[in-house]
Structures are given as structure tokens and as C-alpha cells.
CSV table of C-alpha atoms in Angstrom, one decimal:
chain,number,residue,atom,x,y,z
A,213,MET,CA,31.6,34.9,54.0
A,214,LYS,CA,33.1,32.7,56.8
A,215,PHE,CA,31.8,29.6,55.1
A,216,GLU,CA,33.4,30.5,51.8
A,217,LYS,CA,36.8,31.3,53.4
A,218,GLN,CA,36.7,28.0,55.3
A,219,PHE,CA,35.9,26.1,52.1
A,220,ILE,CA,38.8,27.8,50.2
A,221,LYS,CA,41.2,27.0,53.1
A,222,PHE,CA,39.8,23.4,53.1
A,223,ILE,CA,40.6,23.0,49.4
A,224,ILE,CA,44.1,24.4,49.9
A,225,ILE,CA,44.8,21.9,52.7
A,226,GLY,CA,43.2,19.2,50.7
A,227,CYS,CA,45.6,19.8,47.8
A,228,LYS,CA,48.6,19.9,50.1
A,229,SER,CA,47.4,16.7,51.8
A,230,THR,CA,47.0,15.0,48.4
A,231,LEU,CA,50.6,15.9,47.6
A,232,ILE,CA,51.8,14.5,50.9
A,233,ASN,CA,49.7,11.3,50.3
A,234,TYR,CA,51.2,10.9,46.8
A,235,PHE,CA,54.8,11.6,48.0
A,236,PHE,CA,54.7,9.0,50.7
A,237,TYR,CA,53.0,6.6,48.4
A,238,LEU,CA,55.7,7.0,45.7
A,239,VAL,CA,58.6,6.8,48.2
A,240,LEU,CA,57.2,3.7,49.9
A,241,TYR,CA,56.2,2.0,46.7
A,242,GLN,CA,59.6,2.5,45.2
A,243,THR,CA,61.3,1.2,48.3
A,244,THR,CA,59.0,-1.7,49.2
A,245,TYR,CA,57.1,-2.5,46.0
A,246,ASN,CA,54.1,-3.1,48.3
A,247,ILE,CA,51.2,-1.1,46.9
A,248,LEU,CA,48.9,-1.8,49.8
A,249,LEU,CA,51.4,-0.6,52.4
A,250,ALA,CA,52.3,2.4,50.3
A,251,SER,CA,48.6,3.3,49.7
A,252,ILE,CA,47.6,3.0,53.4
A,253,PHE,CA,50.6,4.9,54.7
A,254,GLY,CA,50.2,7.7,52.1
A,255,TYR,CA,46.5,8.0,52.9
A,256,PHE,CA,47.2,8.2,56.6
A,257,ALA,CA,49.9,10.8,56.2
A,258,GLY,CA,47.7,13.0,54.0
A,259,ASN,CA,44.8,12.6,56.5
A,260,LEU,CA,47.0,13.5,59.4
A,261,ASN,CA,48.0,16.7,57.6
A,262,SER,CA,44.3,17.4,56.9
A,263,TYR,CA,43.4,16.9,60.5
A,264,ILE,CA,46.1,19.1,61.9
A,265,PHE,CA,45.6,22.0,59.6
A,266,GLY,CA,41.8,21.6,59.5
A,267,LYS,CA,41.8,21.9,63.3
A,268,LYS,CA,44.3,24.8,63.5
A,269,TRP,CA,43.8,26.8,60.4
A,270,VAL,CA,40.5,26.0,58.6
A,271,PHE,CA,38.1,25.6,61.5
A,272,LYS,CA,40.3,27.3,64.2
A,273,ASN,CA,39.6,24.8,67.0
A,274,ALA,CA,43.3,24.3,68.1
A,275,LYS,CA,42.3,24.4,71.7
A,276,ILE,CA,40.2,21.2,71.5
A,277,LYS,CA,42.0,18.4,73.3
A,278,ASN,CA,39.5,15.6,73.0
A,279,ASN,CA,40.9,12.4,71.5
A,280,PHE,CA,37.4,11.4,70.3
A,281,ILE,CA,37.7,14.2,67.7
A,282,PHE,CA,40.3,12.4,65.7
A,283,ILE,CA,38.1,9.3,65.7
A,284,LYS,CA,35.2,11.4,64.4
A,285,PHE,CA,37.5,12.9,61.8
A,286,LEU,CA,38.6,9.4,60.6
A,287,MET,CA,34.9,8.2,60.5
A,288,VAL,CA,33.9,11.2,58.3
A,289,TYR,CA,36.9,10.7,56.0
A,290,LEU,CA,36.4,6.9,55.7
A,291,PHE,CA,32.8,7.6,54.8
A,292,GLY,CA,34.0,10.1,52.2
A,293,ALA,CA,36.3,7.4,50.8
A,294,TYR,CA,33.4,5.0,50.7
A,295,VAL,CA,31.2,7.5,48.9
A,296,PHE,CA,34.0,8.4,46.4
A,297,SER,CA,34.7,4.7,45.7
A,298,SER,CA,31.0,3.8,45.3
A,299,ILE,CA,30.2,6.7,43.0
A,300,THR,CA,33.3,6.2,40.9
A,301,ASN,CA,32.7,2.4,40.6
A,302,TYR,CA,28.9,2.8,39.9
A,303,LEU,CA,29.4,5.4,37.2
A,304,SER,CA,32.2,3.5,35.6
A,305,MET,CA,30.0,0.4,35.4
A,306,LYS,CA,27.3,2.5,33.7
A,307,GLY,CA,29.8,3.4,30.9
A,308,ILE,CA,30.8,6.8,32.1
A,309,ASP,CA,34.5,7.6,31.3
A,310,HIS,CA,36.6,6.8,34.4
A,311,ARG,CA,38.0,10.3,34.5
A,312,LEU,CA,34.6,11.9,34.7
A,313,ALA,CA,33.4,9.3,37.2
A,314,TRP,CA,36.5,10.1,39.3
A,315,LEU,CA,35.7,13.8,39.1
A,316,ILE,CA,32.1,13.4,40.1
A,317,GLY,CA,33.2,11.1,43.0
A,318,ILE,CA,35.8,13.5,44.2
A,319,ILE,CA,33.2,16.4,44.3
A,320,PHE,CA,30.9,14.4,46.5
A,321,CYS,CA,33.8,13.2,48.7
A,322,THR,CA,35.1,16.8,49.1
A,323,LEU,CA,31.7,18.1,50.1
A,324,ASN,CA,31.2,15.2,52.6
A,325,ASN,CA,34.6,15.8,54.1
A,326,PHE,CA,34.1,19.6,54.4
A,327,LEU,CA,30.6,19.5,55.8
A,328,GLY,CA,31.5,16.6,58.1
A,329,SER,CA,34.5,18.4,59.4
A,330,LYS,CA,32.6,21.7,59.8
A,331,TYR,CA,29.5,20.3,61.4
A,332,ILE,CA,30.6,17.1,63.1
A,333,VAL,CA,34.3,17.0,63.8
A,334,PHE,CA,35.3,20.6,64.5
A,335,LYS,CA,32.0,22.2,65.4
A,336,LYS,CA,32.2,24.8,68.2
């Protein structure tokens, strides 16, 4: 049951982080008109939220003070972004509707991020 509860909490935090990402993206894009800057800053803000709440609430490892953990977190999430982009691009090139390709990509990315966070980043 612990695995399922962690996964549900992970999804809740992921949704919140996505909203934070999108909020910062919109605000920065509307003020700077720089899509790259807005995308990077939004992504980082969302990931920071995921890290903080993943550590404290989802995986309950708030006492960990190792700076290397954030680097491991970023590596897992960057790999997830790569997997997502690769799957989405590949399926789109094969003629799969871009929305379905995105959905399939996000499923694999979410699984990568959850399992990586659980077994690599925040393992006890």
C-alpha cells in the first residue's frame, strides 16, 4: 500500500509542479517574449517544487542534507525529459497523432521520474 500512496502523492505534486511551471512560463513569456528563458525558468521552478515536496511529503526524507541528492534528482528528471521528448518525437514521425504521442511519452516520463525518485534519489 505504501507504493500506491507514494505514487498518488507523486502525481498530486506533479500536477502542482506543472501548474507552477506553466505559471512562470506564462508570466516570463508575456514580460520578456523570450520563449527559451520562459521555458527554462518555468521548468526549473516546477522541478524545484517537485524536489521539495517529493523529499518532504512523498518520500518523507526531509532529514537528508546531502547536496548530491539534488544533482541525482536533476539527472533523473533530465533523463525523463529526454525519454519524453524521444518517444513523442519518434511516435509523431511514425504518424501517431501528436496528442497521443504526448500522452504515451508523459506516461513513460512519469514512471521514470517516480521510480528514479523512489529508488535512486530519495531511497532510504
